[in-house]
Structures are given as structure tokens and as C-alpha cells.
Amino acid sequence: MAAAVVVAGVAVGAYVTGRVSAERALVTPDEINTVEVSQSAVQAVVRIDNRLRKDVLQTGDDPIDTGTGFFYKKDLIVTNYHVIKDAESLTVTLYNGRKVPAKIEGVDPGIDIAILRVTGVTAPKTLGFGQSARLIPGQKLITIGTPLKIQNFVGSGVFSVIASAQDVPRNDNLGQEVGQYLITTATIQQGNSGGPLLDSRGAVVGVADANAAPNLFVPGLIGIAIPGDLVKQSLDDLEKIGVPQRGTLGASLRDLDSLEPALRQLAGLTSSEGALVMDVAAGSAAARAGLRGSIRNNNDQLVAPLGDVIVAVDGVRVLNSFDVTRLVAAKRPGQTVTLRVWRNKKSVDVKVTLLKRTLQ
């Protein structure tokens, strides 16, 4: 019905969107498409109000954080993990103003994603996922969310480029397993987090996550989103297994450049690039592959000989532990990853078969 109203409006020189009448017609196919996609998708998008626990609040803090989410199933909503983190209670507001409580159904801090479940209400509409891997630079994208607590805000722009997570620094220790981000000119501001990034078919190709700005005093103009393909995979894992199934070594790592130069020299290392294996969990993929951890004294100081130092993953050189984590996370359980490690002053290749993650 909404599409019929819009098309008819073009023919007679006016159009109607909800309760708003415009004096001029939608004159281009792109305008018509933007209105059609937005009017349909907004019904699936919700505002999320997170009442924070008292123990995480400081004097003067707003006790409520606001973000965005969207229904992808009749009673399930996807959002960012950072939107619902530290929640005492969660309230979801539908596009028409109806408010309902929500509970956390599943979390994936590794890519900053969470699932909420609502009861007593059925989704007015659900959104499906498209293929983020097929996006073309310059392709139109639409955001819907709650920037600055303004609900049902529609923004549009284009897909610009895929950026390595290494070029999108974050200081919240979340998203450590995101290998790449979508970069867009579509509006993503505070409060947009967790909202959908839609293509011209109305399919979700990304989840709004952050924005980039030159400093803390300038509003971010560059939108950053988690690729929809990665989100969809996570949602499937969380629903079926309860935990994401991206690759993990089961070992704690430390950036090599954080070590004292003398300790690196003692190990025969001439570069500060790489990740030192600190601890290897029993029964983990790393343990089964024979990866060697580091020895520490009673004061928790490293002593020679150092454990394995990972310098490459599947032939790709790594700068630090973050590189190792994201490259391994791109794999799935059952797949094998080849680590080039520095061991006893020699370079050794170690093949690691990744294991299924389990609930802790």
C-alpha cells in the first residue's frame, strides 16, 4: 500500500507519507526508493534505553544510555553489545511509541553484537540480511536510528570503502574479532549504535557501530559499521550454540613491542613485531598443536626462555596480538591455521586445527 501511494503521488504532483503531505512530488527514482525503503524498514527499528547499574555510574553521569536495534525475528532484536553493556534494565520503544521491557538473549563482545528478546509484543516488521561482501563503493546506503535520542531518524549516504580494523582504533576492548569495517557517509551518530545499515532493497548490509572524527570536539562525519555477513553468522551461532564460532587459539597473547628490548635480544629477536604466547589453556587448540607459553617468576616477571612468538598467520605478517586474534577469528572450527613462530631462536611453522567454542 505504501508503494502504491508513493507511485500515485508522482503521477498527480504530490505524495503522502504517513500524516505528512508534501507540496512537490518525488521526482526521481532514487527519492522514491529512499522513501519506500525507509517507510517499510522503520517499523522494524527500535529505540533501546539502557538503565545502567549504579556501580558503573560516576557523579553527573546520565543513568540511561540510548541506542538502536532492529527486529530480525518476531521476538528477537539485534543491537550492539556496547548499547546494552552494564544494564540494570532495558526498555525497547517501538517505532509507534509503544514501550516494552527486554532481556538479553545472547552476547558476542568479539564483534560488539548482542541479541535481545521481548515478550508480550510481536515485531511489526522484521528485517532480513543482504550480502555485505557484494557492496560497491558509491552504492547508496540508508541508516535508521536514534541519534541524540531522536527516534526514527533516517539518514542516507553511500558505501565508501572496506577498512581494516587496524585502521579503526577503539578504546573499549570490544570488537577484537572484527577483521574489517564498512565505512560510509550515511549518518551514524551517538544513539545510532546497533541500528541497521540498509541497501536500496531494504536488506541489512551492516550494523551501525561508531563514527570517526579528528578529535573529541568535532562530531564524527564518517560512519563505521560491522559487516552484515559477519553479524548474520554470529546471530546463527548464538541462536544454535549460544556462543560465536569464529576461530580462537585458546592462548593469551602479549604484544612483542611491550617487552623490554633486552629481553627480546636475549631471545634472539631483532624486530618488535609479533605476539608473545603467554598462557596456553589446557585442551585448547593451541595446546593440542603444541604451542608453547612463557615462564614467569614469583613476581610475575618474564624469564628466559620466552614462549613462542607468533610473527605470521597463514603467511600474513602480524604486528601485534590484535592482528593474530582477528586473522584467526576469520576461520571457523575445524579449519586449520598455520602460525609462523619464533622458537629457540629459530623460525618454525605450527599448524593449529581450530576447535568448537563452548559455553563457559
PDB file of C-alpha atoms in Angstrom, residues 189-328:
ATOM      1  CA  GLN A 189      25.981   9.405  15.466  1.00  0.00           C
ATOM      2  CA  GLN A 190      25.666   8.726  19.189  1.00  0.00           C
ATOM      3  CA  GLY A 191      22.432   6.771  19.596  1.00  0.00           C
ATOM      4  CA  ASN A 192      22.588   5.210  16.116  1.00  0.00           C
ATOM      5  CA  SER A 193      24.645   2.328  17.509  1.00  0.00           C
ATOM      6  CA  GLY A 194      23.007  -1.017  16.821  1.00  0.00           C
ATOM      7  CA  GLY A 195      20.756   0.276  14.052  1.00  0.00           C
ATOM      8  CA  PRO A 196      20.548  -1.153  10.547  1.00  0.00           C
ATOM      9  CA  LEU A 197      22.571  -0.070   7.548  1.00  0.00           C
ATOM     10  CA  LEU A 198      20.296  -0.816   4.577  1.00  0.00           C
ATOM     11  CA  ASP A 199      20.842  -1.131   0.845  1.00  0.00           C
ATOM     12  CA  SER A 200      18.325   0.074  -1.730  1.00  0.00           C
ATOM     13  CA  ARG A 201      16.451  -3.250  -1.483  1.00  0.00           C
ATOM     14  CA  GLY A 202      15.889  -2.707   2.232  1.00  0.00           C
ATOM     15  CA  ALA A 203      18.258  -5.521   3.196  1.00  0.00           C
ATOM     16  CA  VAL A 204      20.593  -5.150   6.175  1.00  0.00           C
ATOM     17  CA  VAL A 205      24.200  -4.996   4.983  1.00  0.00           C
ATOM     18  CA  GLY A 206      25.694  -3.650   8.206  1.00  0.00           C
ATOM     19  CA  VAL A 207      25.050  -2.706  11.822  1.00  0.00           C
ATOM     20  CA  ALA A 208      25.914   0.855  12.836  1.00  0.00           C
ATOM     21  CA  ASP A 209      28.730   0.809  15.373  1.00  0.00           C
ATOM     22  CA  ALA A 210      30.618   4.113  15.643  1.00  0.00           C
ATOM     23  CA  ASN A 211      31.853   7.183  13.815  1.00  0.00           C
ATOM     24  CA  ALA A 212      35.244   8.668  13.127  1.00  0.00           C
ATOM     25  CA  ALA A 213      36.242  12.232  13.998  1.00  0.00           C
ATOM     26  CA  PRO A 214      39.559  14.104  14.014  1.00  0.00           C
ATOM     27  CA  ASN A 215      39.210  14.796  17.749  1.00  0.00           C
ATOM     28  CA  LEU A 216      36.756  14.629  20.658  1.00  0.00           C
ATOM     29  CA  PHE A 217      35.467  18.151  19.995  1.00  0.00           C
ATOM     30  CA  VAL A 218      34.293  17.578  16.402  1.00  0.00           C
ATOM     31  CA  PRO A 219      31.234  15.432  15.551  1.00  0.00           C
ATOM     32  CA  GLY A 220      32.173  12.333  13.602  1.00  0.00           C
ATOM     33  CA  LEU A 221      31.193  12.539   9.944  1.00  0.00           C
ATOM     34  CA  ILE A 222      32.448   9.139   8.825  1.00  0.00           C
ATOM     35  CA  GLY A 223      30.150   6.248   9.730  1.00  0.00           C
ATOM     36  CA  ILE A 224      31.574   2.892  10.804  1.00  0.00           C
ATOM     37  CA  ALA A 225      29.516  -0.306  10.646  1.00  0.00           C
ATOM     38  CA  ILE A 226      30.011  -4.010  11.304  1.00  0.00           C
ATOM     39  CA  PRO A 227      29.592  -6.002   8.067  1.00  0.00           C
ATOM     40  CA  GLY A 228      26.202  -7.705   7.868  1.00  0.00           C
ATOM     41  CA  ASP A 229      27.719 -11.025   6.751  1.00  0.00           C
ATOM     42  CA  LEU A 230      29.702 -11.210   9.992  1.00  0.00           C
ATOM     43  CA  VAL A 231      26.665 -10.232  12.098  1.00  0.00           C
ATOM     44  CA  LYS A 232      24.415 -12.828  10.456  1.00  0.00           C
ATOM     45  CA  GLN A 233      26.969 -15.553  11.097  1.00  0.00           C
ATOM     46  CA  SER A 234      27.176 -14.518  14.747  1.00  0.00           C
ATOM     47  CA  LEU A 235      23.394 -14.496  15.181  1.00  0.00           C
ATOM     48  CA  ASP A 236      23.149 -18.012  13.751  1.00  0.00           C
ATOM     49  CA  ASP A 237      25.856 -19.231  16.145  1.00  0.00           C
ATOM     50  CA  LEU A 238      24.330 -17.545  19.184  1.00  0.00           C
ATOM     51  CA  GLU A 239      20.888 -18.995  18.497  1.00  0.00           C
ATOM     52  CA  LYS A 240      22.061 -22.541  17.747  1.00  0.00           C
ATOM     53  CA  ILE A 241      25.030 -22.945  20.093  1.00  0.00           C
ATOM     54  CA  GLY A 242      24.996 -19.994  22.479  1.00  0.00           C
ATOM     55  CA  VAL A 243      28.487 -18.769  21.620  1.00  0.00           C
ATOM     56  CA  PRO A 244      30.080 -17.476  18.388  1.00  0.00           C
ATOM     57  CA  GLN A 245      32.056 -19.998  16.404  1.00  0.00           C
ATOM     58  CA  ARG A 246      34.852 -17.877  14.993  1.00  0.00           C
ATOM     59  CA  GLY A 247      38.344 -19.275  15.302  1.00  0.00           C
ATOM     60  CA  THR A 248      40.262 -18.946  18.575  1.00  0.00           C
ATOM     61  CA  LEU A 249      43.604 -20.330  19.718  1.00  0.00           C
ATOM     62  CA  GLY A 250      42.819 -20.636  23.415  1.00  0.00           C
ATOM     63  CA  ALA A 251      46.027 -18.813  24.326  1.00  0.00           C
ATOM     64  CA  SER A 252      46.650 -15.407  25.881  1.00  0.00           C
ATOM     65  CA  LEU A 253      48.956 -13.126  23.919  1.00  0.00           C
ATOM     66  CA  ARG A 254      51.105 -10.081  24.611  1.00  0.00           C
ATOM     67  CA  ASP A 255      52.361  -7.524  22.109  1.00  0.00           C
ATOM     68  CA  LEU A 256      56.040  -8.085  21.459  1.00  0.00           C
ATOM     69  CA  ASP A 257      56.796  -4.364  21.440  1.00  0.00           C
ATOM     70  CA  SER A 258      55.688  -4.200  25.086  1.00  0.00           C
ATOM     71  CA  LEU A 259      58.705  -6.276  26.165  1.00  0.00           C
ATOM     72  CA  GLU A 260      61.973  -4.821  27.356  1.00  0.00           C
ATOM     73  CA  PRO A 261      64.454  -4.608  24.438  1.00  0.00           C
ATOM     74  CA  ALA A 262      66.989  -6.604  26.454  1.00  0.00           C
ATOM     75  CA  LEU A 263      64.524  -9.487  26.824  1.00  0.00           C
ATOM     76  CA  ARG A 264      63.835  -9.503  23.089  1.00  0.00           C
ATOM     77  CA  GLN A 265      67.550  -9.502  22.339  1.00  0.00           C
ATOM     78  CA  LEU A 266      68.092 -12.377  24.729  1.00  0.00           C
ATOM     79  CA  ALA A 267      65.533 -14.362  22.731  1.00  0.00           C
ATOM     80  CA  GLY A 268      67.384 -13.546  19.500  1.00  0.00           C
ATOM     81  CA  LEU A 269      64.631 -11.234  18.228  1.00  0.00           C
ATOM     82  CA  THR A 270      65.633  -8.293  16.056  1.00  0.00           C
ATOM     83  CA  SER A 271      62.125  -6.933  15.494  1.00  0.00           C
ATOM     84  CA  SER A 272      59.364  -5.734  17.833  1.00  0.00           C
ATOM     85  CA  GLU A 273      56.640  -7.053  15.518  1.00  0.00           C
ATOM     86  CA  GLY A 274      54.734 -10.078  16.699  1.00  0.00           C
ATOM     87  CA  ALA A 275      52.777 -11.524  19.613  1.00  0.00           C
ATOM     88  CA  LEU A 276      54.246 -13.471  22.508  1.00  0.00           C
ATOM     89  CA  VAL A 277      52.296 -16.513  23.687  1.00  0.00           C
ATOM     90  CA  MET A 278      51.805 -16.080  27.440  1.00  0.00           C
ATOM     91  CA  ASP A 279      49.480 -18.834  28.681  1.00  0.00           C
ATOM     92  CA  VAL A 280      48.068 -21.842  26.835  1.00  0.00           C
ATOM     93  CA  ALA A 281      44.777 -23.226  28.147  1.00  0.00           C
ATOM     94  CA  ALA A 282      44.661 -26.969  28.718  1.00  0.00           C
ATOM     95  CA  GLY A 283      42.746 -28.793  25.993  1.00  0.00           C
ATOM     96  CA  SER A 284      42.707 -25.744  23.719  1.00  0.00           C
ATOM     97  CA  ALA A 285      43.578 -25.702  20.029  1.00  0.00           C
ATOM     98  CA  ALA A 286      46.917 -24.096  20.900  1.00  0.00           C
ATOM     99  CA  ALA A 287      47.691 -26.796  23.472  1.00  0.00           C
ATOM    100  CA  ARG A 288      46.840 -29.611  21.079  1.00  0.00           C
ATOM    101  CA  ALA A 289      49.124 -28.060  18.469  1.00  0.00           C
ATOM    102  CA  GLY A 290      51.995 -27.838  20.944  1.00  0.00           C
ATOM    103  CA  LEU A 291      52.168 -24.061  21.136  1.00  0.00           C
ATOM    104  CA  ARG A 292      54.493 -23.058  23.976  1.00  0.00           C
ATOM    105  CA  GLY A 293      53.649 -20.500  26.632  1.00  0.00           C
ATOM    106  CA  SER A 294      56.002 -18.265  28.621  1.00  0.00           C
ATOM    107  CA  ILE A 295      57.621 -18.790  32.022  1.00  0.00           C
ATOM    108  CA  ARG A 296      57.277 -16.214  34.808  1.00  0.00           C
ATOM    109  CA  ASN A 297      58.899 -15.936  38.218  1.00  0.00           C
ATOM    110  CA  ASN A 298      57.179 -15.403  41.562  1.00  0.00           C
ATOM    111  CA  ASN A 299      56.922 -11.685  40.816  1.00  0.00           C
ATOM    112  CA  ASP A 300      55.086 -12.442  37.549  1.00  0.00           C
ATOM    113  CA  GLN A 301      58.089 -11.272  35.522  1.00  0.00           C
ATOM    114  CA  LEU A 302      59.012 -12.993  32.282  1.00  0.00           C
ATOM    115  CA  VAL A 303      62.152 -15.072  32.331  1.00  0.00           C
ATOM    116  CA  ALA A 304      64.157 -16.710  29.554  1.00  0.00           C
ATOM    117  CA  PRO A 305      63.494 -18.684  27.524  1.00  0.00           C
ATOM    118  CA  LEU A 306      60.426 -16.879  26.190  1.00  0.00           C
ATOM    119  CA  GLY A 307      57.451 -18.794  24.854  1.00  0.00           C
ATOM    120  CA  ASP A 308      56.576 -18.919  21.166  1.00  0.00           C
ATOM    121  CA  VAL A 309      56.400 -15.595  19.377  1.00  0.00           C
ATOM    122  CA  ILE A 310      53.828 -15.540  16.565  1.00  0.00           C
ATOM    123  CA  VAL A 311      55.143 -13.493  13.651  1.00  0.00           C
ATOM    124  CA  ALA A 312      52.752 -14.558  10.855  1.00  0.00           C
ATOM    125  CA  VAL A 313      49.340 -16.170  10.370  1.00  0.00           C
ATOM    126  CA  ASP A 314      48.820 -18.104   7.137  1.00  0.00           C
ATOM    127  CA  GLY A 315      51.737 -16.220   5.600  1.00  0.00           C
ATOM    128  CA  VAL A 316      50.483 -12.779   6.671  1.00  0.00           C
ATOM    129  CA  ARG A 317      52.935 -10.918   8.917  1.00  0.00           C
ATOM    130  CA  VAL A 318      51.460  -9.632  12.162  1.00  0.00           C
ATOM    131  CA  LEU A 319      52.355  -6.510  14.100  1.00  0.00           C
ATOM    132  CA  ASN A 320      50.737  -7.418  17.407  1.00  0.00           C
ATOM    133  CA  SER A 321      48.304  -9.671  19.266  1.00  0.00           C
ATOM    134  CA  PHE A 322      45.319  -7.853  17.742  1.00  0.00           C
ATOM    135  CA  ASP A 323      46.448  -8.943  14.266  1.00  0.00           C
ATOM    136  CA  VAL A 324      46.726 -12.550  15.404  1.00  0.00           C
ATOM    137  CA  THR A 325      43.284 -12.518  17.020  1.00  0.00           C
ATOM    138  CA  ARG A 326      41.431 -11.052  14.037  1.00  0.00           C
ATOM    139  CA  LEU A 327      43.192 -13.268  11.461  1.00  0.00           C
ATOM    140  CA  VAL A 328      42.448 -16.432  13.422  1.00  0.00           C
TER     141      VAL A 328
END
